[in-house]
């Protein structure tokens, strides 16, 4: 039988799983307007391709592109990292590759969160090999305490503490991506109590 959302999750209002709101919708919108403005200035008059790393970055990507005032294209990649729920093994795999070549193009990777840094490290390595004219990174959230490998990040929306966060694209077991804010998940949800 295909997997389904468990009944216990379906019957619980989404907000019940949230301990507290860490970044509300207004703060997200304000910071994304700033990021859009700086990205627009940086690439003014130049070619620009935004690459969204699925699935977590979908909501950030959708708002960011509307905060960017210059012409640009979008593409999507999906990766998965092996490891247990909270520990990354550092091994990253491509689930979906780009639709087109990035050779000679200005590429901006759009990530929802940098945690251990392994995903971004891997992406930068494989995309650099494809010969872009430039490669920059914008991440909505950064959890510096969790870093295992150093990564280059050009723009960060918010630096956050080591809390389990969901919402605004970020999930726990694929749920909570539709919350319009970044919230801290109650411990009983991820401990299964
Ligand atoms: C999350 C997030 C980043 C990555 C960051 O993706 O979207 O891509 O993990 O973690 P790292 O810095 O430790 O590598 P995830 O694999 O949870 O998939 P999702 O975006 O589909 O939820």
mmCIF file of C-alpha atoms and ligand atoms in Angstrom:
data_model
loop_
_atom_site.group_PDB
_atom_site.id
_atom_site.type_symbol
_atom_site.label_atom_id
_atom_site.label_comp_id
_atom_site.label_asym_id
_atom_site.label_seq_id
_atom_site.Cartn_x
_atom_site.Cartn_y
_atom_site.Cartn_z
ATOM 1 C CA UNK A 1 0.000 0.000 0.000
ATOM 2 C CA UNK A 2 1.363 3.494 -0.789
ATOM 3 C CA UNK A 3 2.396 5.496 2.272
ATOM 4 C CA UNK A 4 -0.125 7.968 3.601
ATOM 5 C CA UNK A 5 -0.165 10.715 6.188
ATOM 6 C CA UNK A 6 -0.829 8.876 9.483
ATOM 7 C CA UNK A 7 -4.298 9.432 10.945
ATOM 8 C CA UNK A 8 -2.795 10.816 14.171
ATOM 9 C CA UNK A 9 -1.096 13.582 12.146
ATOM 10 C CA UNK A 10 -4.135 14.245 9.912
ATOM 11 C CA UNK A 11 -6.406 14.774 12.896
ATOM 12 C CA UNK A 12 -4.119 17.197 14.745
ATOM 13 C CA UNK A 13 -4.315 20.895 13.776
ATOM 14 C CA UNK A 14 -0.938 21.967 12.329
ATOM 15 C CA UNK A 15 -0.490 24.748 14.891
ATOM 16 C CA UNK A 16 -0.756 22.237 17.741
ATOM 17 C CA UNK A 17 2.643 20.873 16.789
ATOM 18 C CA UNK A 18 4.328 24.275 17.090
ATOM 19 C CA UNK A 19 6.098 25.273 20.291
ATOM 20 C CA UNK A 20 6.587 28.891 19.223
ATOM 21 C CA UNK A 21 6.884 31.094 16.156
ATOM 22 C CA UNK A 22 10.555 31.840 15.510
ATOM 23 C CA UNK A 23 10.176 34.110 12.436
ATOM 24 C CA UNK A 24 6.740 35.448 11.587
ATOM 25 C CA UNK A 25 5.316 36.090 8.120
ATOM 26 C CA UNK A 26 5.976 39.857 8.236
ATOM 27 C CA UNK A 27 9.630 39.381 9.195
ATOM 28 C CA UNK A 28 10.053 36.836 6.398
ATOM 29 C CA UNK A 29 8.445 39.155 3.849
ATOM 30 C CA UNK A 30 10.584 42.112 4.934
ATOM 31 C CA UNK A 31 13.870 40.209 4.784
ATOM 32 C CA UNK A 32 12.994 38.651 1.422
ATOM 33 C CA UNK A 33 12.276 42.121 0.001
ATOM 34 C CA UNK A 34 15.796 43.131 1.109
ATOM 35 C CA UNK A 35 17.367 40.014 -0.405
ATOM 36 C CA UNK A 36 15.467 40.581 -3.663
ATOM 37 C CA UNK A 37 16.727 44.163 -3.830
ATOM 38 C CA UNK A 38 20.379 43.266 -3.249
ATOM 39 C CA UNK A 39 20.215 40.390 -5.755
ATOM 40 C CA UNK A 40 18.605 42.699 -8.336
ATOM 41 C CA UNK A 41 21.379 45.273 -7.847
ATOM 42 C CA UNK A 42 24.141 42.656 -7.977
ATOM 43 C CA UNK A 43 23.012 41.167 -11.293
ATOM 44 C CA UNK A 44 21.585 44.325 -12.932
ATOM 45 C CA UNK A 45 22.043 44.031 -16.719
ATOM 46 C CA UNK A 46 23.448 40.487 -16.457
ATOM 47 C CA UNK A 47 22.232 37.010 -17.254
ATOM 48 C CA UNK A 48 20.818 35.259 -14.157
ATOM 49 C CA UNK A 49 19.587 31.725 -13.465
ATOM 50 C CA UNK A 50 18.128 30.836 -10.052
ATOM 51 C CA UNK A 51 18.335 27.181 -9.011
ATOM 52 C CA UNK A 52 15.911 26.091 -6.320
ATOM 53 C CA UNK A 53 16.930 23.052 -4.300
ATOM 54 C CA UNK A 54 13.748 21.018 -3.794
ATOM 55 C CA UNK A 55 11.662 20.622 -1.850
ATOM 56 C CA UNK A 56 12.353 22.864 1.144
ATOM 57 C CA UNK A 57 13.111 26.004 -0.864
ATOM 58 C CA UNK A 58 9.842 26.134 -2.840
ATOM 59 C CA UNK A 59 8.097 28.748 -0.695
ATOM 60 C CA UNK A 60 11.204 30.915 -0.306
ATOM 61 C CA UNK A 61 11.872 30.627 -4.055
ATOM 62 C CA UNK A 62 8.300 31.631 -4.946
ATOM 63 C CA UNK A 63 8.527 34.773 -2.814
ATOM 64 C CA UNK A 64 12.149 35.594 -3.679
ATOM 65 C CA UNK A 65 11.620 35.625 -7.458
ATOM 66 C CA UNK A 66 8.776 38.104 -6.992
ATOM 67 C CA UNK A 67 11.096 40.305 -4.913
ATOM 68 C CA UNK A 68 13.684 40.312 -7.729
ATOM 69 C CA UNK A 69 13.004 43.097 -10.202
ATOM 70 C CA UNK A 70 15.336 42.069 -13.038
ATOM 71 C CA UNK A 71 14.804 39.427 -15.769
ATOM 72 C CA UNK A 72 15.933 35.948 -14.735
ATOM 73 C CA UNK A 73 15.237 32.261 -15.336
ATOM 74 C CA UNK A 74 14.526 29.487 -12.837
ATOM 75 C CA UNK A 75 15.421 25.805 -12.706
ATOM 76 C CA UNK A 76 15.112 23.086 -10.082
ATOM 77 C CA UNK A 77 17.263 20.361 -8.569
ATOM 78 C CA UNK A 78 16.442 17.770 -5.949
ATOM 79 C CA UNK A 79 18.952 16.132 -3.660
ATOM 80 C CA UNK A 80 18.751 13.764 -0.775
ATOM 81 C CA UNK A 81 21.259 13.202 1.964
ATOM 82 C CA UNK A 82 21.707 9.843 3.582
ATOM 83 C CA UNK A 83 21.649 9.668 7.341
ATOM 84 C CA UNK A 84 19.407 9.201 10.322
ATOM 85 C CA UNK A 85 16.645 11.778 10.980
ATOM 86 C CA UNK A 86 18.853 14.256 12.766
ATOM 87 C CA UNK A 87 22.384 13.242 11.693
ATOM 88 C CA UNK A 88 23.732 13.804 8.206
ATOM 89 C CA UNK A 89 26.118 11.207 6.774
ATOM 90 C CA UNK A 90 27.626 13.685 4.340
ATOM 91 C CA UNK A 91 26.657 11.551 1.324
ATOM 92 C CA UNK A 92 24.432 13.481 -1.078
ATOM 93 C CA UNK A 93 22.597 12.067 -4.088
ATOM 94 C CA UNK A 94 20.911 13.861 -7.020
ATOM 95 C CA UNK A 95 17.224 12.907 -7.323
ATOM 96 C CA UNK A 96 16.444 15.431 -10.055
ATOM 97 C CA UNK A 97 18.970 17.267 -12.191
ATOM 98 C CA UNK A 98 18.678 20.622 -13.981
ATOM 99 C CA UNK A 99 16.794 20.867 -17.267
ATOM 100 C CA UNK A 100 19.528 22.819 -19.046
ATOM 101 C CA UNK A 101 23.233 23.620 -19.153
ATOM 102 C CA UNK A 102 24.656 26.270 -16.816
ATOM 103 C CA UNK A 103 27.904 26.746 -18.777
ATOM 104 C CA UNK A 104 28.780 30.441 -18.965
ATOM 105 C CA UNK A 105 25.767 31.505 -16.889
ATOM 106 C CA UNK A 106 25.460 33.432 -13.617
ATOM 107 C CA UNK A 107 23.958 30.878 -11.260
ATOM 108 C CA UNK A 108 22.347 31.605 -7.902
ATOM 109 C CA UNK A 109 21.549 28.572 -5.733
ATOM 110 C CA UNK A 110 18.439 29.103 -3.579
ATOM 111 C CA UNK A 111 18.360 27.029 -0.367
ATOM 112 C CA UNK A 112 15.921 27.056 2.518
ATOM 113 C CA UNK A 113 18.431 26.066 5.202
ATOM 114 C CA UNK A 114 22.101 25.299 5.696
ATOM 115 C CA UNK A 115 22.558 22.769 8.438
ATOM 116 C CA UNK A 116 25.624 20.499 8.307
ATOM 117 C CA UNK A 117 26.622 22.168 5.021
ATOM 118 C CA UNK A 118 27.042 18.853 3.156
ATOM 119 C CA UNK A 119 24.236 19.462 0.630
ATOM 120 C CA UNK A 120 25.551 22.865 -0.363
ATOM 121 C CA UNK A 121 29.150 21.692 -0.448
ATOM 122 C CA UNK A 122 28.229 18.883 -2.802
ATOM 123 C CA UNK A 123 26.065 21.119 -5.016
ATOM 124 C CA UNK A 124 28.755 23.772 -5.324
ATOM 125 C CA UNK A 125 31.324 21.119 -6.246
ATOM 126 C CA UNK A 126 29.251 19.492 -8.982
ATOM 127 C CA UNK A 127 27.880 22.758 -10.379
ATOM 128 C CA UNK A 128 31.341 24.379 -10.517
ATOM 129 C CA UNK A 129 32.471 21.479 -12.714
ATOM 130 C CA UNK A 130 29.817 22.506 -15.249
ATOM 131 C CA UNK A 131 31.558 25.843 -15.907
ATOM 132 C CA UNK A 132 29.137 28.598 -14.800
ATOM 133 C CA UNK A 133 30.322 32.201 -15.243
ATOM 134 C CA UNK A 134 29.613 32.711 -11.533
ATOM 135 C CA UNK A 135 28.071 30.709 -8.715
ATOM 136 C CA UNK A 136 26.547 32.323 -5.638
ATOM 137 C CA UNK A 137 24.318 31.079 -2.840
ATOM 138 C CA UNK A 138 21.351 32.584 -1.050
ATOM 139 C CA UNK A 139 19.929 30.704 1.948
ATOM 140 C CA UNK A 140 16.894 31.772 3.934
ATOM 141 C CA UNK A 141 18.131 30.166 7.165
ATOM 142 C CA UNK A 142 21.535 29.308 8.537
ATOM 143 C CA UNK A 143 22.210 27.126 11.570
ATOM 144 C CA UNK A 144 25.907 27.819 12.173
ATOM 145 C CA UNK A 145 26.043 25.590 15.294
ATOM 146 C CA UNK A 146 25.342 22.519 13.165
ATOM 147 C CA UNK A 147 28.036 23.079 10.562
ATOM 148 C CA UNK A 148 30.240 20.060 9.805
ATOM 149 C CA UNK A 149 31.871 21.371 6.624
ATOM 150 C CA UNK A 150 32.687 24.948 5.754
ATOM 151 C CA UNK A 151 30.505 26.377 2.983
ATOM 152 C CA UNK A 152 30.506 29.586 1.025
ATOM 153 C CA UNK A 153 27.229 31.518 1.425
ATOM 154 C CA UNK A 154 26.745 34.896 -0.188
ATOM 155 C CA UNK A 155 23.452 35.958 1.387
ATOM 156 C CA UNK A 156 21.629 34.632 4.459
ATOM 157 C CA UNK A 157 18.108 35.632 5.481
ATOM 158 C CA UNK A 158 18.325 34.703 9.167
ATOM 159 C CA UNK A 159 20.903 33.011 11.343
ATOM 160 C CA UNK A 160 19.002 30.784 13.773
ATOM 161 C CA UNK A 161 19.731 28.674 16.874
ATOM 162 C CA UNK A 162 19.817 24.888 16.810
ATOM 163 C CA UNK A 163 16.036 24.376 17.164
ATOM 164 C CA UNK A 164 13.972 21.946 15.090
ATOM 165 C CA UNK A 165 12.222 24.353 12.731
ATOM 166 C CA UNK A 166 9.393 23.771 10.259
ATOM 167 C CA UNK A 167 7.111 25.847 8.071
ATOM 168 C CA UNK A 168 7.567 28.164 5.095
ATOM 169 C CA UNK A 169 8.728 25.150 3.035
ATOM 170 C CA UNK A 170 10.553 23.259 5.779
ATOM 171 C CA UNK A 171 9.140 19.925 6.826
ATOM 172 C CA UNK A 172 9.158 17.242 9.456
ATOM 173 C CA UNK A 173 8.353 13.900 7.790
ATOM 174 C CA UNK A 174 7.105 15.910 4.770
ATOM 175 C CA UNK A 175 4.451 17.786 6.831
ATOM 176 C CA UNK A 176 4.239 21.450 8.004
ATOM 177 C CA UNK A 177 5.679 22.991 4.782
ATOM 178 C CA UNK A 178 2.484 25.072 4.366
ATOM 179 C CA UNK A 179 2.766 27.009 7.642
ATOM 180 C CA UNK A 180 3.245 30.687 6.673
ATOM 181 C CA UNK A 181 5.976 31.230 9.321
ATOM 182 C CA UNK A 182 9.084 29.487 10.648
ATOM 183 C CA UNK A 183 8.108 27.698 13.846
ATOM 184 C CA UNK A 184 9.859 25.533 16.401
ATOM 185 C CA UNK A 185 8.412 22.011 16.443
ATOM 186 C CA UNK A 186 7.287 20.607 19.789
ATOM 187 C CA UNK A 187 9.666 17.910 20.983
ATOM 188 C CA UNK A 188 6.843 15.389 21.463
ATOM 189 C CA UNK A 189 6.191 15.497 17.690
ATOM 190 C CA UNK A 190 9.684 14.418 16.629
ATOM 191 C CA UNK A 191 10.155 12.142 19.624
ATOM 192 C CA UNK A 192 6.853 10.453 18.748
ATOM 193 C CA UNK A 193 5.316 10.830 22.211
HETATM 194 C C1 LIG B 1 17.278 20.030 3.703
HETATM 195 C C2 LIG B 1 17.437 21.457 3.177
HETATM 196 C C3 LIG B 1 18.797 21.456 2.564
HETATM 197 C C4 LIG B 1 19.550 20.437 3.389
HETATM 198 C C5 LIG B 1 20.423 21.136 4.378
HETATM 199 O O1 LIG B 1 16.783 19.234 2.668
HETATM 200 O O2 LIG B 1 16.435 21.778 2.245
HETATM 201 O O3 LIG B 1 18.765 21.081 1.202
HETATM 202 O O4 LIG B 1 18.589 19.637 4.080
HETATM 203 O O5 LIG B 1 21.054 20.219 5.221
HETATM 204 P P1 LIG B 1 22.622 20.029 5.260
HETATM 205 O O6 LIG B 1 23.243 21.387 5.334
HETATM 206 O O7 LIG B 1 22.819 19.235 6.539
HETATM 207 O O8 LIG B 1 23.052 19.263 4.060
HETATM 208 P P2 LIG B 1 16.151 17.796 2.918
HETATM 209 O O9 LIG B 1 17.172 16.741 2.564
HETATM 210 O O10 LIG B 1 15.542 17.730 4.279
HETATM 211 O O11 LIG B 1 15.016 17.697 1.806
HETATM 212 P P3 LIG B 1 13.753 18.651 1.514
HETATM 213 O O12 LIG B 1 14.301 20.000 1.102
HETATM 214 O O13 LIG B 1 13.064 17.949 0.383
HETATM 215 O O14 LIG B 1 12.906 18.727 2.747
#
